[in-house]
Amino acid sequence: MTEVHRPPLTAGEREQLTGWLDLQRSFVRMKCQGLTEEDAHRKVLPSSPLMSIASLVAHLRWNEWSWFQLNLMGVPDTGQSPWTEGGHPDAEMFVDDIPLAQLLDEYDAECERSNETIAPLDLDVVEQGQYAAKGEAASLRYILCHMIEETARHVGHMDIIRELVDGKTGYTKLSEA
């Protein structure tokens, strides 16, 4: 049984933001528990032909990298991302040949790297990447709020897909910290 904790009700701003993001991140792995490879890669939404649970895990992994490494820290993309000049805008979702366990491990590792990256930073620090040069840099506070929304939205998609794939819904266990 997976146990998930919300951040303390009276925690400070940073602990609330990182706590809620970590909570949503934990739901990603929870939604994948017990899936077969076939079900993890099954596409059940005709209007979204790339969307499977596996492709959403990959999408979330690359969103972590994009927001915290590429945008916030200004780390250049030296070809490690799935995106290429003139390539498909959703290239990160082409993962039919990648095992779910590998995708989850890569996601977990990227989330850990994100947490390590932001740990010493003030919430008012702004992006150093491509948007900074355009005068549209977001603060770390904004990025954390966005990543909570992004992750929660896709966990909701995973919940729907999981129900369509095998009928499983909800959380295994949700407890207060």
Short mmCIF file of N, CA and C in Angstrom, two decimals, residues 7-177:
data_model
loop_
_atom_site.label_atom_id
_atom_site.label_comp_id
_atom_site.label_asym_id
_atom_site.label_seq_id
_atom_site.Cartn_x
_atom_site.Cartn_y
_atom_site.Cartn_z
N PRO A 7 1.66 18.30 2.61
CA PRO A 7 2.51 19.14 3.47
C PRO A 7 1.73 19.58 4.71
N PRO A 8 2.44 19.89 5.79
CA PRO A 8 1.76 20.35 7.00
C PRO A 8 0.89 21.57 6.73
N LEU A 9 -0.23 21.65 7.41
CA LEU A 9 -1.20 22.73 7.19
C LEU A 9 -0.64 24.12 7.46
N THR A 10 0.36 24.20 8.31
CA THR A 10 0.91 25.50 8.68
C THR A 10 2.33 25.71 8.18
N ALA A 11 2.75 24.89 7.23
CA ALA A 11 4.11 25.01 6.70
C ALA A 11 4.29 26.35 5.98
N GLY A 12 5.54 26.77 5.88
CA GLY A 12 5.86 28.00 5.16
C GLY A 12 5.66 27.85 3.67
N GLU A 13 5.81 28.94 2.96
CA GLU A 13 5.55 28.97 1.52
C GLU A 13 6.38 27.95 0.75
N ARG A 14 7.67 27.92 0.97
CA ARG A 14 8.52 27.01 0.22
C ARG A 14 8.15 25.55 0.49
N GLU A 15 7.95 25.22 1.76
CA GLU A 15 7.58 23.84 2.11
C GLU A 15 6.22 23.48 1.52
N GLN A 16 5.29 24.42 1.49
CA GLN A 16 4.00 24.16 0.85
C GLN A 16 4.18 23.89 -0.64
N LEU A 17 4.91 24.76 -1.33
CA LEU A 17 5.08 24.61 -2.78
C LEU A 17 5.79 23.31 -3.14
N THR A 18 6.92 23.05 -2.50
CA THR A 18 7.65 21.82 -2.83
C THR A 18 6.91 20.59 -2.32
N GLY A 19 6.21 20.72 -1.20
CA GLY A 19 5.44 19.60 -0.68
C GLY A 19 4.29 19.20 -1.59
N TRP A 20 3.55 20.20 -2.08
CA TRP A 20 2.44 19.88 -2.99
C TRP A 20 2.95 19.33 -4.32
N LEU A 21 4.08 19.84 -4.80
CA LEU A 21 4.64 19.29 -6.04
C LEU A 21 5.08 17.85 -5.82
N ASP A 22 5.79 17.59 -4.73
CA ASP A 22 6.21 16.21 -4.44
C ASP A 22 5.01 15.28 -4.27
N LEU A 23 3.93 15.78 -3.68
CA LEU A 23 2.72 14.97 -3.54
C LEU A 23 2.19 14.57 -4.91
N GLN A 24 2.06 15.54 -5.80
CA GLN A 24 1.56 15.23 -7.14
C GLN A 24 2.51 14.29 -7.88
N ARG A 25 3.80 14.50 -7.72
CA ARG A 25 4.78 13.60 -8.34
C ARG A 25 4.60 12.17 -7.86
N SER A 26 4.32 12.00 -6.57
CA SER A 26 4.17 10.64 -6.02
C SER A 26 2.97 9.92 -6.64
N PHE A 27 1.96 10.68 -7.03
CA PHE A 27 0.79 10.07 -7.65
C PHE A 27 1.10 9.47 -9.01
N VAL A 28 2.12 9.98 -9.69
CA VAL A 28 2.49 9.45 -11.00
C VAL A 28 2.85 7.97 -10.87
N ARG A 29 3.76 7.66 -9.98
CA ARG A 29 4.15 6.26 -9.79
C ARG A 29 2.97 5.43 -9.27
N MET A 30 2.17 6.03 -8.38
CA MET A 30 1.01 5.33 -7.84
C MET A 30 0.05 4.91 -8.96
N LYS A 31 -0.17 5.81 -9.91
CA LYS A 31 -1.10 5.52 -11.01
C LYS A 31 -0.58 4.41 -11.92
N CYS A 32 0.72 4.13 -11.84
CA CYS A 32 1.33 3.12 -12.71
C CYS A 32 1.44 1.75 -12.05
N GLN A 33 1.18 1.68 -10.75
CA GLN A 33 1.34 0.42 -10.03
C GLN A 33 0.45 -0.67 -10.61
N GLY A 34 1.08 -1.81 -10.91
CA GLY A 34 0.34 -2.97 -11.36
C GLY A 34 -0.02 -2.99 -12.84
N LEU A 35 0.41 -1.99 -13.59
CA LEU A 35 0.10 -1.97 -15.03
C LEU A 35 1.00 -2.93 -15.79
N THR A 36 0.43 -3.59 -16.78
CA THR A 36 1.25 -4.36 -17.71
C THR A 36 1.89 -3.38 -18.70
N GLU A 37 2.92 -3.81 -19.38
CA GLU A 37 3.53 -2.96 -20.40
C GLU A 37 2.51 -2.58 -21.48
N GLU A 38 1.71 -3.56 -21.85
CA GLU A 38 0.70 -3.30 -22.88
C GLU A 38 -0.27 -2.21 -22.42
N ASP A 39 -0.75 -2.31 -21.19
CA ASP A 39 -1.69 -1.31 -20.67
C ASP A 39 -1.02 0.05 -20.47
N ALA A 40 0.24 0.04 -20.04
CA ALA A 40 0.96 1.30 -19.84
C ALA A 40 1.11 2.08 -21.14
N HIS A 41 1.19 1.38 -22.25
CA HIS A 41 1.40 2.01 -23.55
C HIS A 41 0.12 2.10 -24.39
N ARG A 42 -0.99 1.62 -23.83
CA ARG A 42 -2.26 1.62 -24.56
C ARG A 42 -2.78 3.04 -24.72
N LYS A 43 -3.21 3.36 -25.92
CA LYS A 43 -3.78 4.68 -26.22
C LYS A 43 -5.28 4.51 -26.35
N VAL A 44 -6.03 5.12 -25.43
CA VAL A 44 -7.47 4.89 -25.38
C VAL A 44 -8.29 6.13 -25.71
N LEU A 45 -7.61 7.23 -26.02
CA LEU A 45 -8.32 8.48 -26.32
C LEU A 45 -8.14 8.81 -27.80
N PRO A 46 -9.16 8.54 -28.61
CA PRO A 46 -9.03 8.75 -30.05
C PRO A 46 -8.62 10.18 -30.44
N SER A 47 -9.03 11.16 -29.66
CA SER A 47 -8.69 12.54 -30.00
C SER A 47 -7.28 12.93 -29.53
N SER A 48 -6.62 12.05 -28.78
CA SER A 48 -5.25 12.28 -28.31
C SER A 48 -4.43 11.02 -28.58
N PRO A 49 -4.07 10.79 -29.84
CA PRO A 49 -3.46 9.51 -30.22
C PRO A 49 -2.07 9.24 -29.64
N LEU A 50 -1.42 10.22 -29.05
CA LEU A 50 -0.11 9.98 -28.44
C LEU A 50 -0.22 9.70 -26.94
N MET A 51 -1.38 9.93 -26.36
CA MET A 51 -1.50 9.90 -24.91
C MET A 51 -1.76 8.49 -24.37
N SER A 52 -0.78 8.04 -23.61
CA SER A 52 -0.89 6.81 -22.83
C SER A 52 -0.29 7.13 -21.46
N ILE A 53 -0.43 6.22 -20.54
CA ILE A 53 0.18 6.47 -19.23
C ILE A 53 1.70 6.58 -19.39
N ALA A 54 2.29 5.72 -20.19
CA ALA A 54 3.74 5.76 -20.41
C ALA A 54 4.17 7.08 -21.05
N SER A 55 3.42 7.54 -22.03
CA SER A 55 3.80 8.80 -22.69
C SER A 55 3.64 9.99 -21.76
N LEU A 56 2.67 9.94 -20.86
CA LEU A 56 2.51 11.01 -19.88
C LEU A 56 3.67 11.03 -18.88
N VAL A 57 4.15 9.87 -18.48
CA VAL A 57 5.31 9.82 -17.59
C VAL A 57 6.51 10.47 -18.29
N ALA A 58 6.72 10.13 -19.56
CA ALA A 58 7.82 10.72 -20.32
C ALA A 58 7.63 12.23 -20.47
N HIS A 59 6.43 12.65 -20.76
CA HIS A 59 6.13 14.07 -20.90
C HIS A 59 6.45 14.82 -19.61
N LEU A 60 6.03 14.27 -18.48
CA LEU A 60 6.29 14.91 -17.19
C LEU A 60 7.79 14.95 -16.88
N ARG A 61 8.50 13.91 -17.24
CA ARG A 61 9.95 13.89 -17.03
C ARG A 61 10.61 15.02 -17.80
N TRP A 62 10.22 15.19 -19.05
CA TRP A 62 10.86 16.23 -19.87
C TRP A 62 10.37 17.63 -19.48
N ASN A 63 9.17 17.74 -18.93
CA ASN A 63 8.73 19.03 -18.40
C ASN A 63 9.58 19.43 -17.20
N GLU A 64 9.88 18.47 -16.34
CA GLU A 64 10.77 18.74 -15.21
C GLU A 64 12.10 19.30 -15.72
N TRP A 65 12.70 18.62 -16.66
CA TRP A 65 13.99 19.03 -17.20
C TRP A 65 13.89 20.40 -17.87
N SER A 66 12.86 20.58 -18.67
CA SER A 66 12.71 21.83 -19.40
C SER A 66 12.55 23.02 -18.47
N TRP A 67 11.67 22.90 -17.47
CA TRP A 67 11.42 24.04 -16.58
C TRP A 67 12.56 24.30 -15.62
N PHE A 68 13.13 23.27 -15.01
CA PHE A 68 14.13 23.50 -13.98
C PHE A 68 15.55 23.59 -14.51
N GLN A 69 15.89 22.85 -15.54
CA GLN A 69 17.26 22.89 -16.07
C GLN A 69 17.38 23.88 -17.23
N LEU A 70 16.61 23.66 -18.26
CA LEU A 70 16.70 24.49 -19.47
C LEU A 70 16.28 25.93 -19.19
N ASN A 71 15.10 26.12 -18.63
CA ASN A 71 14.58 27.48 -18.42
C ASN A 71 15.16 28.15 -17.18
N LEU A 72 14.99 27.52 -16.01
CA LEU A 72 15.42 28.18 -14.78
C LEU A 72 16.93 28.36 -14.73
N MET A 73 17.66 27.29 -14.93
CA MET A 73 19.11 27.36 -14.77
C MET A 73 19.84 27.77 -16.05
N GLY A 74 19.16 27.73 -17.18
CA GLY A 74 19.81 28.12 -18.44
C GLY A 74 20.78 27.10 -18.97
N VAL A 75 20.64 25.84 -18.55
CA VAL A 75 21.49 24.77 -19.06
C VAL A 75 21.13 24.54 -20.53
N PRO A 76 22.11 24.58 -21.42
CA PRO A 76 21.78 24.41 -22.84
C PRO A 76 21.37 22.96 -23.17
N ASP A 77 20.48 22.84 -24.13
CA ASP A 77 20.09 21.52 -24.64
C ASP A 77 21.14 21.12 -25.66
N THR A 78 22.00 20.20 -25.27
CA THR A 78 23.07 19.76 -26.16
C THR A 78 22.69 18.45 -26.85
N GLY A 79 21.42 18.32 -27.16
CA GLY A 79 20.95 17.14 -27.87
C GLY A 79 20.42 16.04 -26.98
N GLN A 80 20.36 16.27 -25.67
CA GLN A 80 19.86 15.22 -24.78
C GLN A 80 18.34 15.14 -24.76
N SER A 81 17.65 16.19 -25.15
CA SER A 81 16.19 16.16 -25.13
C SER A 81 15.65 15.49 -26.39
N PRO A 82 14.38 15.10 -26.38
CA PRO A 82 13.79 14.47 -27.56
C PRO A 82 13.43 15.47 -28.66
N TRP A 83 13.51 16.75 -28.35
CA TRP A 83 13.08 17.76 -29.31
C TRP A 83 14.22 18.15 -30.25
N THR A 84 13.91 18.21 -31.51
CA THR A 84 14.89 18.60 -32.52
C THR A 84 14.31 19.69 -33.41
N GLU A 85 15.19 20.43 -34.03
CA GLU A 85 14.77 21.47 -34.97
C GLU A 85 13.92 20.83 -36.06
N GLY A 86 12.69 21.31 -36.22
CA GLY A 86 11.79 20.78 -37.23
C GLY A 86 11.15 19.46 -36.86
N GLY A 87 11.43 18.96 -35.65
CA GLY A 87 10.87 17.68 -35.22
C GLY A 87 9.45 17.84 -34.69
N HIS A 88 8.86 16.74 -34.32
CA HIS A 88 7.51 16.75 -33.78
C HIS A 88 7.49 17.49 -32.44
N PRO A 89 6.52 18.39 -32.24
CA PRO A 89 6.49 19.17 -30.98
C PRO A 89 6.24 18.32 -29.74
N ASP A 90 5.69 17.13 -29.91
CA ASP A 90 5.44 16.23 -28.79
C ASP A 90 6.34 15.00 -28.86
N ALA A 91 7.57 15.19 -29.31
CA ALA A 91 8.49 14.06 -29.52
C ALA A 91 8.73 13.26 -28.24
N GLU A 92 8.62 13.91 -27.09
CA GLU A 92 8.86 13.20 -25.83
C GLU A 92 7.82 12.13 -25.56
N MET A 93 6.72 12.16 -26.30
CA MET A 93 5.64 11.20 -26.05
C MET A 93 5.74 9.93 -26.92
N PHE A 94 6.76 9.86 -27.77
CA PHE A 94 6.97 8.68 -28.60
C PHE A 94 7.81 7.68 -27.82
N VAL A 95 7.16 6.88 -26.98
CA VAL A 95 7.88 5.99 -26.06
C VAL A 95 7.36 4.55 -26.12
N ASP A 96 6.75 4.17 -27.22
CA ASP A 96 6.17 2.82 -27.31
C ASP A 96 7.19 1.72 -27.05
N ASP A 97 8.46 1.96 -27.34
CA ASP A 97 9.48 0.93 -27.20
C ASP A 97 10.28 1.04 -25.90
N ILE A 98 9.84 1.93 -25.00
CA ILE A 98 10.57 2.11 -23.73
C ILE A 98 9.74 1.53 -22.59
N PRO A 99 10.32 0.63 -21.80
CA PRO A 99 9.58 0.02 -20.69
C PRO A 99 9.13 1.07 -19.67
N LEU A 100 7.95 0.86 -19.10
CA LEU A 100 7.41 1.77 -18.12
C LEU A 100 8.35 1.94 -16.93
N ALA A 101 8.96 0.86 -16.46
CA ALA A 101 9.88 0.95 -15.31
C ALA A 101 11.02 1.92 -15.61
N GLN A 102 11.55 1.89 -16.80
CA GLN A 102 12.62 2.81 -17.18
C GLN A 102 12.12 4.25 -17.19
N LEU A 103 10.93 4.47 -17.76
CA LEU A 103 10.35 5.82 -17.80
C LEU A 103 10.13 6.36 -16.39
N LEU A 104 9.63 5.51 -15.49
CA LEU A 104 9.40 5.93 -14.11
C LEU A 104 10.72 6.24 -13.40
N ASP A 105 11.73 5.41 -13.62
CA ASP A 105 13.03 5.66 -13.00
C ASP A 105 13.63 6.98 -13.51
N GLU A 106 13.49 7.24 -14.80
CA GLU A 106 13.99 8.49 -15.37
C GLU A 106 13.21 9.69 -14.81
N TYR A 107 11.91 9.52 -14.65
CA TYR A 107 11.09 10.59 -14.07
C TYR A 107 11.51 10.87 -12.63
N ASP A 108 11.65 9.81 -11.84
CA ASP A 108 12.06 9.98 -10.44
C ASP A 108 13.42 10.67 -10.35
N ALA A 109 14.35 10.26 -11.20
CA ALA A 109 15.69 10.85 -11.19
C ALA A 109 15.63 12.33 -11.57
N GLU A 110 14.79 12.67 -12.53
CA GLU A 110 14.67 14.07 -12.94
C GLU A 110 14.02 14.90 -11.83
N CYS A 111 13.03 14.34 -11.16
CA CYS A 111 12.40 15.05 -10.03
C CYS A 111 13.42 15.28 -8.92
N GLU A 112 14.25 14.29 -8.66
CA GLU A 112 15.29 14.45 -7.64
C GLU A 112 16.27 15.53 -8.06
N ARG A 113 16.66 15.53 -9.32
CA ARG A 113 17.57 16.57 -9.81
C ARG A 113 16.92 17.95 -9.70
N SER A 114 15.64 18.03 -10.03
CA SER A 114 14.93 19.30 -9.90
C SER A 114 14.97 19.79 -8.46
N ASN A 115 14.68 18.90 -7.51
CA ASN A 115 14.70 19.28 -6.09
C ASN A 115 16.08 19.73 -5.64
N GLU A 116 17.11 19.03 -6.09
CA GLU A 116 18.48 19.42 -5.74
C GLU A 116 18.83 20.77 -6.36
N THR A 117 18.37 21.02 -7.56
CA THR A 117 18.65 22.27 -8.25
C THR A 117 18.04 23.46 -7.52
N ILE A 118 16.80 23.31 -7.07
CA ILE A 118 16.10 24.46 -6.48
C ILE A 118 16.36 24.63 -4.99
N ALA A 119 16.89 23.61 -4.33
CA ALA A 119 17.07 23.66 -2.87
C ALA A 119 17.80 24.92 -2.39
N PRO A 120 18.88 25.34 -3.04
CA PRO A 120 19.58 26.52 -2.51
C PRO A 120 19.04 27.86 -3.04
N LEU A 121 18.04 27.82 -3.90
CA LEU A 121 17.57 29.03 -4.57
C LEU A 121 16.43 29.71 -3.83
N ASP A 122 16.45 31.02 -3.84
CA ASP A 122 15.35 31.82 -3.31
C ASP A 122 14.16 31.71 -4.26
N LEU A 123 12.96 31.78 -3.75
CA LEU A 123 11.76 31.68 -4.59
C LEU A 123 11.63 32.83 -5.59
N ASP A 124 12.34 33.93 -5.35
CA ASP A 124 12.30 35.08 -6.25
C ASP A 124 13.32 35.01 -7.38
N VAL A 125 14.19 34.00 -7.38
CA VAL A 125 15.16 33.83 -8.46
C VAL A 125 14.39 33.66 -9.77
N VAL A 126 14.89 34.26 -10.85
CA VAL A 126 14.20 34.15 -12.14
C VAL A 126 15.00 33.31 -13.12
N GLU A 127 14.30 32.85 -14.13
CA GLU A 127 14.89 32.02 -15.17
C GLU A 127 16.12 32.67 -15.80
N GLN A 128 17.07 31.80 -16.15
CA GLN A 128 18.28 32.25 -16.83
C GLN A 128 18.31 31.79 -18.29
N GLY A 129 17.34 30.97 -18.69
CA GLY A 129 17.32 30.38 -20.02
C GLY A 129 16.75 31.29 -21.08
N GLN A 130 16.19 30.70 -22.09
CA GLN A 130 15.75 31.40 -23.29
C GLN A 130 14.73 32.51 -23.03
N TYR A 131 13.87 32.34 -22.03
CA TYR A 131 12.84 33.35 -21.78
C TYR A 131 13.42 34.60 -21.11
N ALA A 132 14.52 34.42 -20.38
CA ALA A 132 15.17 35.57 -19.75
C ALA A 132 15.66 36.54 -20.82
N ALA A 133 16.20 35.99 -21.89
CA ALA A 133 16.70 36.83 -22.98
C ALA A 133 15.58 37.62 -23.66
N LYS A 134 14.37 37.11 -23.59
CA LYS A 134 13.21 37.77 -24.21
C LYS A 134 12.51 38.70 -23.23
N GLY A 135 13.01 38.79 -22.00
CA GLY A 135 12.38 39.64 -20.99
C GLY A 135 11.11 39.05 -20.42
N GLU A 136 10.95 37.73 -20.51
CA GLU A 136 9.74 37.05 -20.03
C GLU A 136 10.06 36.02 -18.95
N ALA A 137 11.11 36.27 -18.18
CA ALA A 137 11.57 35.29 -17.20
C ALA A 137 10.59 35.15 -16.05
N ALA A 138 10.33 33.91 -15.67
CA ALA A 138 9.46 33.60 -14.54
C ALA A 138 10.30 33.35 -13.29
N SER A 139 9.70 33.60 -12.13
CA SER A 139 10.38 33.31 -10.87
C SER A 139 10.27 31.82 -10.56
N LEU A 140 11.14 31.36 -9.66
CA LEU A 140 11.04 29.98 -9.19
C LEU A 140 9.68 29.74 -8.56
N ARG A 141 9.13 30.72 -7.86
CA ARG A 141 7.80 30.60 -7.25
C ARG A 141 6.76 30.28 -8.34
N TYR A 142 6.80 31.04 -9.44
CA TYR A 142 5.88 30.81 -10.56
C TYR A 142 6.08 29.40 -11.13
N ILE A 143 7.34 29.02 -11.32
CA ILE A 143 7.63 27.70 -11.91
C ILE A 143 7.09 26.59 -11.02
N LEU A 144 7.27 26.71 -9.71
CA LEU A 144 6.74 25.69 -8.80
C LEU A 144 5.22 25.61 -8.88
N CYS A 145 4.56 26.77 -8.91
CA CYS A 145 3.09 26.76 -9.04
C CYS A 145 2.68 26.12 -10.36
N HIS A 146 3.37 26.47 -11.43
CA HIS A 146 3.06 25.89 -12.74
C HIS A 146 3.27 24.37 -12.73
N MET A 147 4.36 23.91 -12.13
CA MET A 147 4.64 22.48 -12.13
C MET A 147 3.65 21.71 -11.27
N ILE A 148 3.14 22.32 -10.21
CA ILE A 148 2.07 21.67 -9.43
C ILE A 148 0.85 21.49 -10.35
N GLU A 149 0.47 22.56 -11.05
CA GLU A 149 -0.68 22.50 -11.96
C GLU A 149 -0.45 21.49 -13.08
N GLU A 150 0.71 21.55 -13.70
CA GLU A 150 1.04 20.66 -14.83
C GLU A 150 1.00 19.19 -14.40
N THR A 151 1.63 18.90 -13.28
CA THR A 151 1.69 17.52 -12.81
C THR A 151 0.31 17.04 -12.39
N ALA A 152 -0.43 17.86 -11.65
CA ALA A 152 -1.77 17.47 -11.20
C ALA A 152 -2.70 17.23 -12.39
N ARG A 153 -2.61 18.09 -13.39
CA ARG A 153 -3.47 17.94 -14.57
C ARG A 153 -3.19 16.60 -15.26
N HIS A 154 -1.90 16.26 -15.41
CA HIS A 154 -1.58 15.01 -16.08
C HIS A 154 -1.84 13.79 -15.21
N VAL A 155 -1.76 13.93 -13.89
CA VAL A 155 -2.17 12.84 -13.01
C VAL A 155 -3.67 12.59 -13.20
N GLY A 156 -4.44 13.63 -13.39
CA GLY A 156 -5.87 13.47 -13.70
C GLY A 156 -6.07 12.72 -15.01
N HIS A 157 -5.27 13.06 -16.02
CA HIS A 157 -5.34 12.31 -17.28
C HIS A 157 -5.01 10.84 -17.04
N MET A 158 -3.97 10.60 -16.24
CA MET A 158 -3.58 9.22 -15.94
C MET A 158 -4.69 8.47 -15.22
N ASP A 159 -5.39 9.16 -14.34
CA ASP A 159 -6.50 8.55 -13.62
C ASP A 159 -7.59 8.10 -14.59
N ILE A 160 -7.91 8.95 -15.54
CA ILE A 160 -8.94 8.60 -16.53
C ILE A 160 -8.47 7.46 -17.41
N ILE A 161 -7.24 7.54 -17.89
CA ILE A 161 -6.71 6.47 -18.74
C ILE A 161 -6.68 5.16 -17.98
N ARG A 162 -6.23 5.20 -16.74
CA ARG A 162 -6.17 3.97 -15.93
C ARG A 162 -7.55 3.36 -15.78
N GLU A 163 -8.56 4.18 -15.54
CA GLU A 163 -9.92 3.66 -15.41
C GLU A 163 -10.37 3.02 -16.73
N LEU A 164 -10.05 3.65 -17.84
CA LEU A 164 -10.44 3.08 -19.14
C LEU A 164 -9.67 1.80 -19.46
N VAL A 165 -8.43 1.70 -19.01
CA VAL A 165 -7.59 0.54 -19.30
C VAL A 165 -7.99 -0.67 -18.45
N ASP A 166 -8.12 -0.47 -17.13
CA ASP A 166 -8.37 -1.64 -16.28
C ASP A 166 -9.38 -1.40 -15.15
N GLY A 167 -10.05 -0.25 -15.17
CA GLY A 167 -11.10 0.00 -14.19
C GLY A 167 -10.63 0.51 -12.85
N LYS A 168 -9.31 0.62 -12.63
CA LYS A 168 -8.80 1.08 -11.32
C LYS A 168 -8.91 2.60 -11.23
N THR A 169 -9.34 3.07 -10.06
CA THR A 169 -9.52 4.51 -9.84
C THR A 169 -8.99 4.90 -8.47
N GLY A 170 -8.81 6.18 -8.27
CA GLY A 170 -8.51 6.74 -6.96
C GLY A 170 -7.11 6.51 -6.48
N TYR A 171 -6.92 6.81 -5.19
CA TYR A 171 -5.63 6.69 -4.53
C TYR A 171 -5.62 5.44 -3.66
N THR A 172 -4.46 4.86 -3.50
CA THR A 172 -4.33 3.70 -2.63
C THR A 172 -4.59 4.14 -1.19
N LYS A 173 -3.90 5.17 -0.75
CA LYS A 173 -4.11 5.69 0.59
C LYS A 173 -3.61 7.13 0.61
N LEU A 174 -4.41 8.02 1.14
CA LEU A 174 -4.02 9.40 1.29
C LEU A 174 -4.12 9.76 2.75
N SER A 175 -3.03 10.22 3.32
CA SER A 175 -3.06 10.57 4.74
C SER A 175 -2.49 11.96 4.94
N GLU A 176 -2.88 12.56 6.03
CA GLU A 176 -2.35 13.88 6.41
C GLU A 176 -1.01 13.67 7.09
N ALA A 177 -0.11 14.62 6.89
CA ALA A 177 1.19 14.55 7.57
C ALA A 177 1.05 15.03 8.99
#
